[in-house]
mmCIF file of C-alpha atoms in Angstrom:
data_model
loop_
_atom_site.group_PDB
_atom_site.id
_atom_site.type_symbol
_atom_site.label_atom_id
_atom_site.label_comp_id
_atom_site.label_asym_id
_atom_site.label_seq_id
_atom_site.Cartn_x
_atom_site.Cartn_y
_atom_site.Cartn_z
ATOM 1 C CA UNK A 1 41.337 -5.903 -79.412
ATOM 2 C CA UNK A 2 37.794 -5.410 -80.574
ATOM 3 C CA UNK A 3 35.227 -2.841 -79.417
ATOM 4 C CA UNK A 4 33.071 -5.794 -78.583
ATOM 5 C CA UNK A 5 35.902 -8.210 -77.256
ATOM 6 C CA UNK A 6 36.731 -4.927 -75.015
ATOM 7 C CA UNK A 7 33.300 -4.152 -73.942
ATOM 8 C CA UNK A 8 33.155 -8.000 -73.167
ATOM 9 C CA UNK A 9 36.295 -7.564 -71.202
ATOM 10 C CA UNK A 10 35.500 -4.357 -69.194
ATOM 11 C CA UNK A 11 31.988 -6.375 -68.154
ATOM 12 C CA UNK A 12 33.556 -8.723 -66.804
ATOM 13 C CA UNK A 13 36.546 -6.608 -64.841
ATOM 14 C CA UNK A 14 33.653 -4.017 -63.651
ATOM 15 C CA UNK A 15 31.690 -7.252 -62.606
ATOM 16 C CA UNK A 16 34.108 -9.366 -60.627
ATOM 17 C CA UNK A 17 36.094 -6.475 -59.517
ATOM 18 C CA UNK A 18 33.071 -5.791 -56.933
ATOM 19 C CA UNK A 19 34.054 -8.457 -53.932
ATOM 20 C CA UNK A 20 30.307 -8.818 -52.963
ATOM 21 C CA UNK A 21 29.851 -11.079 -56.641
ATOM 22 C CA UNK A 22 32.995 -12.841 -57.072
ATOM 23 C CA UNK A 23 32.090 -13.834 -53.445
ATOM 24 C CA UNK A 24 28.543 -14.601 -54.241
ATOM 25 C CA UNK A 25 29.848 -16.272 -57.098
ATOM 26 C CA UNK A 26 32.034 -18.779 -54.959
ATOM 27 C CA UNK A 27 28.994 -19.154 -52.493
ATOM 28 C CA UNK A 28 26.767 -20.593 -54.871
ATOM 29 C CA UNK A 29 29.271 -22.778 -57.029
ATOM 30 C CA UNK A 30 32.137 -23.855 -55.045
ATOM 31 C CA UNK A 31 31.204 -27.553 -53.266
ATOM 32 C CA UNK A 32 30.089 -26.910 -50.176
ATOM 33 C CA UNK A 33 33.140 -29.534 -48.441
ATOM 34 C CA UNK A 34 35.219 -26.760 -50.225
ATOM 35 C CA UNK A 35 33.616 -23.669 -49.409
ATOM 36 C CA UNK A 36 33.453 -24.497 -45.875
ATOM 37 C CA UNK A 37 36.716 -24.802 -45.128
ATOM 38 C CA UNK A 38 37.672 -20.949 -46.876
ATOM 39 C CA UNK A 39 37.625 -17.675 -45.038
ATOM 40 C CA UNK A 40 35.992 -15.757 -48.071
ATOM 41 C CA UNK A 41 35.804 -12.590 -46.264
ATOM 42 C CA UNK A 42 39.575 -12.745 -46.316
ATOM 43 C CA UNK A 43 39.569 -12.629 -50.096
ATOM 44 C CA UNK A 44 42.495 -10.780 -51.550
ATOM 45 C CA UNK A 45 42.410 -9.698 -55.161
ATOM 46 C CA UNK A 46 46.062 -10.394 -57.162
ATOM 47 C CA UNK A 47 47.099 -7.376 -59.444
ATOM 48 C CA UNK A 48 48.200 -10.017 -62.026
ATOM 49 C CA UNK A 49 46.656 -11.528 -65.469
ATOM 50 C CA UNK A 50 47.856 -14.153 -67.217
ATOM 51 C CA UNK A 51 45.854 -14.366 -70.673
ATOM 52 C CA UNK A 52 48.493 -13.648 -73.409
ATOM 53 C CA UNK A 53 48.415 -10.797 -75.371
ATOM 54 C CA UNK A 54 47.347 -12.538 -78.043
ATOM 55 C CA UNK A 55 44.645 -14.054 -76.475
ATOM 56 C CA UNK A 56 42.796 -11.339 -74.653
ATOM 57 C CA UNK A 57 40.348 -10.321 -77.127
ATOM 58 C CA UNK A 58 39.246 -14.341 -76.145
ATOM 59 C CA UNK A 59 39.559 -13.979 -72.558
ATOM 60 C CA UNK A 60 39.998 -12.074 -69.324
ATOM 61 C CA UNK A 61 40.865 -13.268 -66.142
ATOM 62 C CA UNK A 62 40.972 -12.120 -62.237
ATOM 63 C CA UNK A 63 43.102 -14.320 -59.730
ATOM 64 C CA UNK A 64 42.410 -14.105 -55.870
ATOM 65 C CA UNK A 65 43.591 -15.869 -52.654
ATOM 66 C CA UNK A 66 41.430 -17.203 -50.013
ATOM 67 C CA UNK A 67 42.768 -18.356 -46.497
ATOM 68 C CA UNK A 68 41.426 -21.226 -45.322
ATOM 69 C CA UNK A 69 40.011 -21.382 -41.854
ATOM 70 C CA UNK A 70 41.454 -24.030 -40.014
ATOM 71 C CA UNK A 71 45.105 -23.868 -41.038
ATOM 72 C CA UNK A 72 47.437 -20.853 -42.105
ATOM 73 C CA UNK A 73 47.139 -22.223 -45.735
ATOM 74 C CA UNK A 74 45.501 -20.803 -48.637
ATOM 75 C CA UNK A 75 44.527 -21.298 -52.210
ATOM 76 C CA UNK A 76 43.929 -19.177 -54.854
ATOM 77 C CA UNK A 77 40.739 -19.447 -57.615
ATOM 78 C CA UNK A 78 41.206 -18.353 -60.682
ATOM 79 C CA UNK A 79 38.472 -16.803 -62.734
ATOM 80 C CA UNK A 80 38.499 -17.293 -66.797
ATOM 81 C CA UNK A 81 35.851 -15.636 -68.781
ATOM 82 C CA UNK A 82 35.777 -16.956 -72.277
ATOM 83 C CA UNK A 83 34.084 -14.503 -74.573
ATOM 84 C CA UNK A 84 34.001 -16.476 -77.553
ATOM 85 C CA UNK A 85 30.594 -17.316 -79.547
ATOM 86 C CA UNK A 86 31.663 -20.629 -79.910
ATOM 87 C CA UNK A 87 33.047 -23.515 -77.306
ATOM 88 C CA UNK A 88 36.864 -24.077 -77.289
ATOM 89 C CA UNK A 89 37.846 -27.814 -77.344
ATOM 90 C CA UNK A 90 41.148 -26.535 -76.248
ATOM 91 C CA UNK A 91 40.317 -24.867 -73.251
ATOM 92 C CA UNK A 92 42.340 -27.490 -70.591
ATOM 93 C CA UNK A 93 45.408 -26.758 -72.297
ATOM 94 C CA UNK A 94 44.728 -22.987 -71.946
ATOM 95 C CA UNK A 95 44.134 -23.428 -68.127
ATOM 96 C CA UNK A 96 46.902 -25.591 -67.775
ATOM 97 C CA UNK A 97 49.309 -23.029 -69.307
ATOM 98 C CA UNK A 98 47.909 -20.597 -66.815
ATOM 99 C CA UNK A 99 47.785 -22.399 -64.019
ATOM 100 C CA UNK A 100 51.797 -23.297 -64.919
ATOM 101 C CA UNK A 101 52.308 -19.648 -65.000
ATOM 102 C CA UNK A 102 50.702 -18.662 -61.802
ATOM 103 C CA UNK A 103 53.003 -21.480 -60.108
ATOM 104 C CA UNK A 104 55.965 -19.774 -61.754
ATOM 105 C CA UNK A 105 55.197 -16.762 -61.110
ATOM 106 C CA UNK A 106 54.719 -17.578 -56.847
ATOM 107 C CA UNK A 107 57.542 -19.232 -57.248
ATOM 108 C CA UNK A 108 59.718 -16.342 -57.991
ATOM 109 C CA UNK A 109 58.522 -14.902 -55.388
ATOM 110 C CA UNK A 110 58.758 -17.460 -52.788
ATOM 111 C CA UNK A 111 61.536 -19.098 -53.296
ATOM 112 C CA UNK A 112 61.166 -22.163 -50.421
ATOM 113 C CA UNK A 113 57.795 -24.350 -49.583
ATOM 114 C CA UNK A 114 55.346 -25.827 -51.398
ATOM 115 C CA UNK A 115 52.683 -24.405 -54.276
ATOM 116 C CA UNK A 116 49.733 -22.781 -53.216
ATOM 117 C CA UNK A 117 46.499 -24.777 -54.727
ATOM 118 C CA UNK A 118 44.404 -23.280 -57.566
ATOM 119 C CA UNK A 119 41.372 -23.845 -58.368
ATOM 120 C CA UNK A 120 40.146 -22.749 -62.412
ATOM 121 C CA UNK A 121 36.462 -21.727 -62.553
ATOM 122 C CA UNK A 122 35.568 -20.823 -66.095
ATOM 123 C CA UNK A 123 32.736 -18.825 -66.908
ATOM 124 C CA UNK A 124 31.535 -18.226 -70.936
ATOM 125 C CA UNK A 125 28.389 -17.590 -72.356
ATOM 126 C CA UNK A 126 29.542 -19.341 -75.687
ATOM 127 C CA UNK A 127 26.348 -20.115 -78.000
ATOM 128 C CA UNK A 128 25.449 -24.409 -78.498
ATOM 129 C CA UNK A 129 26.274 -27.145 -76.456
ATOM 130 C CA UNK A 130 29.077 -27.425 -74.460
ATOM 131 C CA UNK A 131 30.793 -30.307 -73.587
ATOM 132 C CA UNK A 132 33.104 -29.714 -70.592
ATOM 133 C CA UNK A 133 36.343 -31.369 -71.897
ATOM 134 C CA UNK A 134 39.243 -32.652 -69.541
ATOM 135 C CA UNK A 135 42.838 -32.455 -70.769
ATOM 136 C CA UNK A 136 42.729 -36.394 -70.995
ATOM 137 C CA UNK A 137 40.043 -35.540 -73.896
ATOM 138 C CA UNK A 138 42.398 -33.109 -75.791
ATOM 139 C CA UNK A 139 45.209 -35.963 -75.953
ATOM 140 C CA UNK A 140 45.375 -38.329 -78.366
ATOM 141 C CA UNK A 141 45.760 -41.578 -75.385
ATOM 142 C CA UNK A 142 46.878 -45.104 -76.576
ATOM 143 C CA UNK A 143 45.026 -46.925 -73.995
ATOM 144 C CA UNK A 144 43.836 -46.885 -70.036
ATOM 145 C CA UNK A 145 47.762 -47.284 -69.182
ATOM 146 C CA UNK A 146 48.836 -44.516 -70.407
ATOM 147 C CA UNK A 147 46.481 -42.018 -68.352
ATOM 148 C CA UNK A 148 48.845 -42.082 -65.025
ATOM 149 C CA UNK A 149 51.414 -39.967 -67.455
ATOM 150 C CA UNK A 150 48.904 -37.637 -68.249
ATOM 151 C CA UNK A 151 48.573 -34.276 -66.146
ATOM 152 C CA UNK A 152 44.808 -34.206 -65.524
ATOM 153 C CA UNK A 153 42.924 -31.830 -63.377
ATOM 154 C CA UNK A 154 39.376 -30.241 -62.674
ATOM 155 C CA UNK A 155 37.985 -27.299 -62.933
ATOM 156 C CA UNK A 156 34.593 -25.676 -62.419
ATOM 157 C CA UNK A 157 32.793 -24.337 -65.105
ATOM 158 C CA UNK A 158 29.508 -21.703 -64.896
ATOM 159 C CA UNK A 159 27.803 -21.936 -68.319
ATOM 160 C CA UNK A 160 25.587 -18.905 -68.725
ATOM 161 C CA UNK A 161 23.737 -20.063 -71.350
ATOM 162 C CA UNK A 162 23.045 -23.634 -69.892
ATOM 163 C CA UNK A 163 22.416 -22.711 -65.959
ATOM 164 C CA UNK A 164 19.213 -22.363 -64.651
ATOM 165 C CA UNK A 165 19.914 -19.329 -63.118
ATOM 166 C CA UNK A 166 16.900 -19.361 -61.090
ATOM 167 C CA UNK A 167 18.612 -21.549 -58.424
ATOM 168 C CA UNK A 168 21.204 -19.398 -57.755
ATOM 169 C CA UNK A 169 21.076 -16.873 -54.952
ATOM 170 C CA UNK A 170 23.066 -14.247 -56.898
ATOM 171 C CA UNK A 171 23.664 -10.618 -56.443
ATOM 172 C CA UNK A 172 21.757 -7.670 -58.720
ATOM 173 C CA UNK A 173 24.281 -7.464 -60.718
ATOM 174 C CA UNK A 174 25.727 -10.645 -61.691
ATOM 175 C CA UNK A 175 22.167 -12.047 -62.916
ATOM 176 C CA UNK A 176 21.430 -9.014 -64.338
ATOM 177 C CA UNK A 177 24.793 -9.883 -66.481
ATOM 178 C CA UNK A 178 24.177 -13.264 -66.615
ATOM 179 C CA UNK A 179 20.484 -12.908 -67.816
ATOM 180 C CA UNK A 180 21.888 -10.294 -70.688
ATOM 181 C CA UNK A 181 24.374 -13.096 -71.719
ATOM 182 C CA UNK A 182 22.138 -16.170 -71.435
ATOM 183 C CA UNK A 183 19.216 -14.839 -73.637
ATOM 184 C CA UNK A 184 21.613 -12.733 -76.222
ATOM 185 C CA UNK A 185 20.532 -14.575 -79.142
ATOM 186 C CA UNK A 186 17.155 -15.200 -78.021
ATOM 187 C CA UNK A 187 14.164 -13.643 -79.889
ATOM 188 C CA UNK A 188 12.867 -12.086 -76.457
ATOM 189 C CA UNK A 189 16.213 -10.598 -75.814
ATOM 190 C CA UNK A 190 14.629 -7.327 -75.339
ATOM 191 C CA UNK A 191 11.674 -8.745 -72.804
ATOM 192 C CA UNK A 192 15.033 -9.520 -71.293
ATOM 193 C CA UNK A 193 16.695 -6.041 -71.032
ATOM 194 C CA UNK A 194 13.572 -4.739 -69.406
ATOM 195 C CA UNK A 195 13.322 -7.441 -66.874
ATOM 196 C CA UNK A 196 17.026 -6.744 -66.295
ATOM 197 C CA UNK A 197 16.610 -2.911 -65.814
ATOM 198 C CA UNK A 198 13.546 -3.553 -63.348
ATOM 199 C CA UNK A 199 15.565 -5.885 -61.208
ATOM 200 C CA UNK A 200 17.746 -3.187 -60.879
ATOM 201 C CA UNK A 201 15.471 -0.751 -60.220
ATOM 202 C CA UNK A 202 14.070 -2.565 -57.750
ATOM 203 C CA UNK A 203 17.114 -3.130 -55.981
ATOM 204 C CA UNK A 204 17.825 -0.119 -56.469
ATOM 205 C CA UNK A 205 15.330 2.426 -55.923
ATOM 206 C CA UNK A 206 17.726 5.466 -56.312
ATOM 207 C CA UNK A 207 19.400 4.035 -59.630
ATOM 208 C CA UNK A 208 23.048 3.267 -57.601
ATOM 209 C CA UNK A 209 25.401 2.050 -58.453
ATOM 210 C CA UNK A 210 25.830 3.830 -61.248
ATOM 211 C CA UNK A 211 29.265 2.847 -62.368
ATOM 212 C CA UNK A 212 27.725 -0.712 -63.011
ATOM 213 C CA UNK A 213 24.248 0.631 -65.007
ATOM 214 C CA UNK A 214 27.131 3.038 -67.107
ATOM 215 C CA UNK A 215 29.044 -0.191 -67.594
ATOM 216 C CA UNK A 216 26.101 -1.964 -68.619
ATOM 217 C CA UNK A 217 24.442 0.608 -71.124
ATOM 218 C CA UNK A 218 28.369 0.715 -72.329
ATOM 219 C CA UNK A 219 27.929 -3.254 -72.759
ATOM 220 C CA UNK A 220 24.606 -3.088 -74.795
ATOM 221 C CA UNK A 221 26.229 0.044 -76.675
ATOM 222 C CA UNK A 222 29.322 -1.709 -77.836
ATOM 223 C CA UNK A 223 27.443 -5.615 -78.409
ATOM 224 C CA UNK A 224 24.089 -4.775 -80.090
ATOM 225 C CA UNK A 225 23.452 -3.628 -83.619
ATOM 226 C CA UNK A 226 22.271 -0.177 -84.435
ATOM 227 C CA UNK A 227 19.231 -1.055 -85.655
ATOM 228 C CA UNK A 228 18.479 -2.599 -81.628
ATOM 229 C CA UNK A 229 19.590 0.918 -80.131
ATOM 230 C CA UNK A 230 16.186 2.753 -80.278
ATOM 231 C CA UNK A 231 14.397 -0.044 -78.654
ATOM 232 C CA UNK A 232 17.084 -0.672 -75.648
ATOM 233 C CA UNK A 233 16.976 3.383 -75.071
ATOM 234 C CA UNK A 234 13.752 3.569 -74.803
ATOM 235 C CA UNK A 235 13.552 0.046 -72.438
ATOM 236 C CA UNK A 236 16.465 1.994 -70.085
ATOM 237 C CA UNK A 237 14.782 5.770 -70.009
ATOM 238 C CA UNK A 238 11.214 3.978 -68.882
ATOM 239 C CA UNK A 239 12.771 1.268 -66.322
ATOM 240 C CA UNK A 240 15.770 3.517 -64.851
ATOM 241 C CA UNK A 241 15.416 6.963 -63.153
ATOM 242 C CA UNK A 242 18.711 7.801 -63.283
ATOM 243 C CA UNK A 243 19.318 9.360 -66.385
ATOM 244 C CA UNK A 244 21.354 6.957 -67.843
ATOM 245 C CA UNK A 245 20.298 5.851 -71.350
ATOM 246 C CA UNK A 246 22.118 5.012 -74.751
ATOM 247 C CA UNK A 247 22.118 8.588 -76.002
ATOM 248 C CA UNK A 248 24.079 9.987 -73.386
ATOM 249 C CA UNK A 249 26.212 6.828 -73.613
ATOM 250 C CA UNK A 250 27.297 7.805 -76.594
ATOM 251 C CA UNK A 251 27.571 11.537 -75.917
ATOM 252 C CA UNK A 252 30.356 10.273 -72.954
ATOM 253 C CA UNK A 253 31.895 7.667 -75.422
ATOM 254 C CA UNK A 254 31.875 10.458 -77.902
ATOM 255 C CA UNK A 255 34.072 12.551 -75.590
ATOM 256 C CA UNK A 256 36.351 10.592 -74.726
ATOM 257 C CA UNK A 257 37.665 9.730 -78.614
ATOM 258 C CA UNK A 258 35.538 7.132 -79.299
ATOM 259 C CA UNK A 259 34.582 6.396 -83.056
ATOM 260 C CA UNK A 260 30.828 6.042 -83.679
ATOM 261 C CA UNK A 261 31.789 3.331 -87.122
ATOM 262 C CA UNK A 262 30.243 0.382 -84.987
ATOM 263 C CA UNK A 263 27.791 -0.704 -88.371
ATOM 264 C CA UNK A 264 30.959 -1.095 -90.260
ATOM 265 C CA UNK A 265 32.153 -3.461 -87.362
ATOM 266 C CA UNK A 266 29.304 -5.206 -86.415
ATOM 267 C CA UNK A 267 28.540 -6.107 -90.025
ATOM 268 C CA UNK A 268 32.528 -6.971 -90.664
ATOM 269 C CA UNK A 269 32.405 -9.306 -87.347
ATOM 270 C CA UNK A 270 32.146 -12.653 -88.967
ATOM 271 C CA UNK A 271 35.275 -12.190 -90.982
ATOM 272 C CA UNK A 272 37.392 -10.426 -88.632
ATOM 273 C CA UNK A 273 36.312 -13.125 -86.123
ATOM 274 C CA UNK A 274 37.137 -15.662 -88.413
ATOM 275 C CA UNK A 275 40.202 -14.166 -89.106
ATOM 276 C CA UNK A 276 40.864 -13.791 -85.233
ATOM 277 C CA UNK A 277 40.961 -16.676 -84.401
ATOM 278 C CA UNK A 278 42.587 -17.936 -86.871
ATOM 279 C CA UNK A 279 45.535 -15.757 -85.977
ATOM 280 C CA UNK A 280 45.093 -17.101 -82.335
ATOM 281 C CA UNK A 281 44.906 -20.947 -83.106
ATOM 282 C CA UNK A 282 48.474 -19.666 -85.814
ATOM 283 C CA UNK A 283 50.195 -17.826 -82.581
ATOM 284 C CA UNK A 284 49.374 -20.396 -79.695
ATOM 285 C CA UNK A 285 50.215 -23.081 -81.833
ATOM 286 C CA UNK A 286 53.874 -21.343 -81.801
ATOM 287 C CA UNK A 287 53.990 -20.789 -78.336
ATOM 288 C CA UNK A 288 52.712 -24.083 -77.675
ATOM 289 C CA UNK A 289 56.225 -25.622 -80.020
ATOM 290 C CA UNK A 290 58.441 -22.711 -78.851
ATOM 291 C CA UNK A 291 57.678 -24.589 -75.141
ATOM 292 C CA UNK A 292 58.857 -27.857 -76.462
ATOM 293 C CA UNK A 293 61.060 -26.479 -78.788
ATOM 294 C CA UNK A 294 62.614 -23.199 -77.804
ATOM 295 C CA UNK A 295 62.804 -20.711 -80.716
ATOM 296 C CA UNK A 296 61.182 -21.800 -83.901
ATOM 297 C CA UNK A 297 63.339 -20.956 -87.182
ATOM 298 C CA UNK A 298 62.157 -17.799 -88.869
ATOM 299 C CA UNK A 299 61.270 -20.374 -91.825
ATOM 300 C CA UNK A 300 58.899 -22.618 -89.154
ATOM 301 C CA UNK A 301 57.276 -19.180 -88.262
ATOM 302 C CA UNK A 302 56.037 -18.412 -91.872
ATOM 303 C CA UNK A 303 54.814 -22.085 -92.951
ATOM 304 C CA UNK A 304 52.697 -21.977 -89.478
ATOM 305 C CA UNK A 305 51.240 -18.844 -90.621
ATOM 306 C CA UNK A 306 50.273 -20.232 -94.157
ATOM 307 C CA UNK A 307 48.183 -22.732 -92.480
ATOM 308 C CA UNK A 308 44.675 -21.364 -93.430
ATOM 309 C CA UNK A 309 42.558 -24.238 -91.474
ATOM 310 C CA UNK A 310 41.730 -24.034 -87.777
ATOM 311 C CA UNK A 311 41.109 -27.923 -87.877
ATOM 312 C CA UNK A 312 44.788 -28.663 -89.200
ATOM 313 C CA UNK A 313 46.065 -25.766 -86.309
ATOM 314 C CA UNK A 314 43.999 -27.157 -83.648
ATOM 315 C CA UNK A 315 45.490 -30.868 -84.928
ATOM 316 C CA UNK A 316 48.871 -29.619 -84.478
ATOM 317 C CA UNK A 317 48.613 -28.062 -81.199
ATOM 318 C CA UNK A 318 47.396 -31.660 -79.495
ATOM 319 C CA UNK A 319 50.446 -33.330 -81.727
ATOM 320 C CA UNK A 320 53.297 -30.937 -80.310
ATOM 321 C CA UNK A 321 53.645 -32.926 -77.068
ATOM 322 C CA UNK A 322 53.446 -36.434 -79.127
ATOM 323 C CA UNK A 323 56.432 -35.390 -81.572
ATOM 324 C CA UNK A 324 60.030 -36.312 -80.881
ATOM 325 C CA UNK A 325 61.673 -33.685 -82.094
ATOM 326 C CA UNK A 326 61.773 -30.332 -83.920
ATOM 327 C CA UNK A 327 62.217 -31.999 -87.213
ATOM 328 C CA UNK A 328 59.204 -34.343 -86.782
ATOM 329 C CA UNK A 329 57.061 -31.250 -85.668
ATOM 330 C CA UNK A 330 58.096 -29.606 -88.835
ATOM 331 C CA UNK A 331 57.321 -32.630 -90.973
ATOM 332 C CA UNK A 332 54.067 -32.204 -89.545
ATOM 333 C CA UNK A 333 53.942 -28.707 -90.498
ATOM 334 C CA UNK A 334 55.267 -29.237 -93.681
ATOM 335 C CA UNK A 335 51.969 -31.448 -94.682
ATOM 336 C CA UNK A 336 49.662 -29.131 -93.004
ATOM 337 C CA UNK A 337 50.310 -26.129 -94.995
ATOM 338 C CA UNK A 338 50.500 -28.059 -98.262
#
């Protein structure tokens, strides 16, 4: 994984690690004929992810349970954060893949009963409109009687970029986060850091936590170009007190093995990105067959991996579940690569 796609990653775990904002989080978004029926303050965290390997420099992902109040039931949310700079049409089939696995995975465990309930919220900060697509939108569906074969579901989505964040009661430090995301691109993005570090301040007079502003100057250090570094410094030492600021960032990062060579990377990011996820659209379109399939032939393996266009991988991946067999999958195949 990336320096960035980690930084984006550690963000995220540093963020919704701290109970008080995943449970602000689920105060402000859940439906209120949902929210009132959980005991939040029971909120257990789960020790498990479920993002393939493959997949994590994409996403990250924290799974907790929640009793609810009136019954000895619970259900358990599960948080995605998609760190891609681009909307993923193929989301639904990501969260239903997880959602299976979480299922499988309780059921190993408890062997008797029924499923606990889960409820997906997605949160991404992924640049231009999103559409929030259902699986039903993803399959290719012959007509209105087909839909009742069709394993549909909802899930919530925060949009960083689209919500007003305004409305939102939210702690410190998740719309300090969320600000940074929403206005990354944006030519004021540095009015933005300053606001961000003022908030802070404000909140917090003495500068604590300080884990979170580390994690954050970490964030900026990891996601910015060089050429921004001298501006955010100076932003941090006049709106913090507490001696955190980008130079002594890198002095820690520096000690602990880190490699300075973040030009190289940040100027190589559209083609390893590209090449990313092409690799990822290449690998989950095998997982996806190996499902329906069971082992692909070392043969299959390779002429997936020749495929050089996401639209012809993406294709494939909503075809799998339409094709008979493993011969009319690799016919399919076949004409992809040539």
């Amino acid at each position: 994984m990336s320096k960035i796609k980690q930084a984006h990653d550690k963000i995220f775990k540093n963020v919704f690690s701290d109970r008080k904002n995943a449970l602000n989080l689920l105060g402000n978004f859940l439906p209120a004929n949902i929210l009132n029926r959980l005991d939040l303050e029971q909120m257990v965290y789960e020790k498990d992810t479920f993002v393939q390997k493959h997949l994590k420099g994409y996403y990250s992902d924290l799974l907790v349970t929640i009793p609810l109040i009136d019954s000895d039931e619970s259900v358990k949310v599960y948080f995605l954060f998609e760190h891609k700079s681009f909307s993923d049409p193929d989301l639904p089939l990501q969260l239903l893949r997880y959602i299976v696995e979480i299922w499988t995975h309780y059921r190993k465990q408890h062997k008797h009963g029924k499923l606990p309930l889960i409820i997906p919220l997605v949160v991404t900060h992924a640049e231009g409109s999103w559409k929030k697509a259902k699986l039903s939108d993803v399959v290719d569906i012959p007509g209105e009687p087909f839909k009742a074969y069709l394993p549909d579901f909802e899930y919530l989505l925060f949009d960083c970029i689209q919500e007003d964040l305004n409305v939102y009661d939210l702690e410190v430090e998740l719309k300090s986060l969320f600000m940074l995301w929403k206005f990354a691109h944006r030519p004021n993005f540095f009015e933005i850091v300053r606001e961000v570090y003022r908030m802070l301040r404000q909140a917090y007079p003495e500068m604590e936590p300080r884990d979170f502003l580390i994690a954050l100057a970490q964030y900026l250090y990891f996601t910015r170009g060089s050429e921004e570094y001298e501006v955010i410094n100076e932003i941090i030492q006049q709106e913090s007190s507490g001696g955190i600021n980008m130079e002594t960032i890198a002095d820690m990062l520096e000690k602990k093995g880190y490699e300075r060579g973040y030009d190289t990377a940040y100027q190589e990011k559209p083609k390893w990105e590209k090449q990313a996820e092409l690799k990822n659209a290449q690998e989950t379109l095998i997982d996806v067959a190996t499902e329906a399939y069971g082992p692909l032939p070392d043969m299959l393996h390779e002429k997936i991996k020749s495929i050089k266009s996401l639209e012809n991988l993406r294709a494939l991946n909503r075809k799998v579940i339409r094709t008979q067999s493993l011969e009319e999958f690799t016919e399919l195949v076949n004409r992809a690569a040539q």
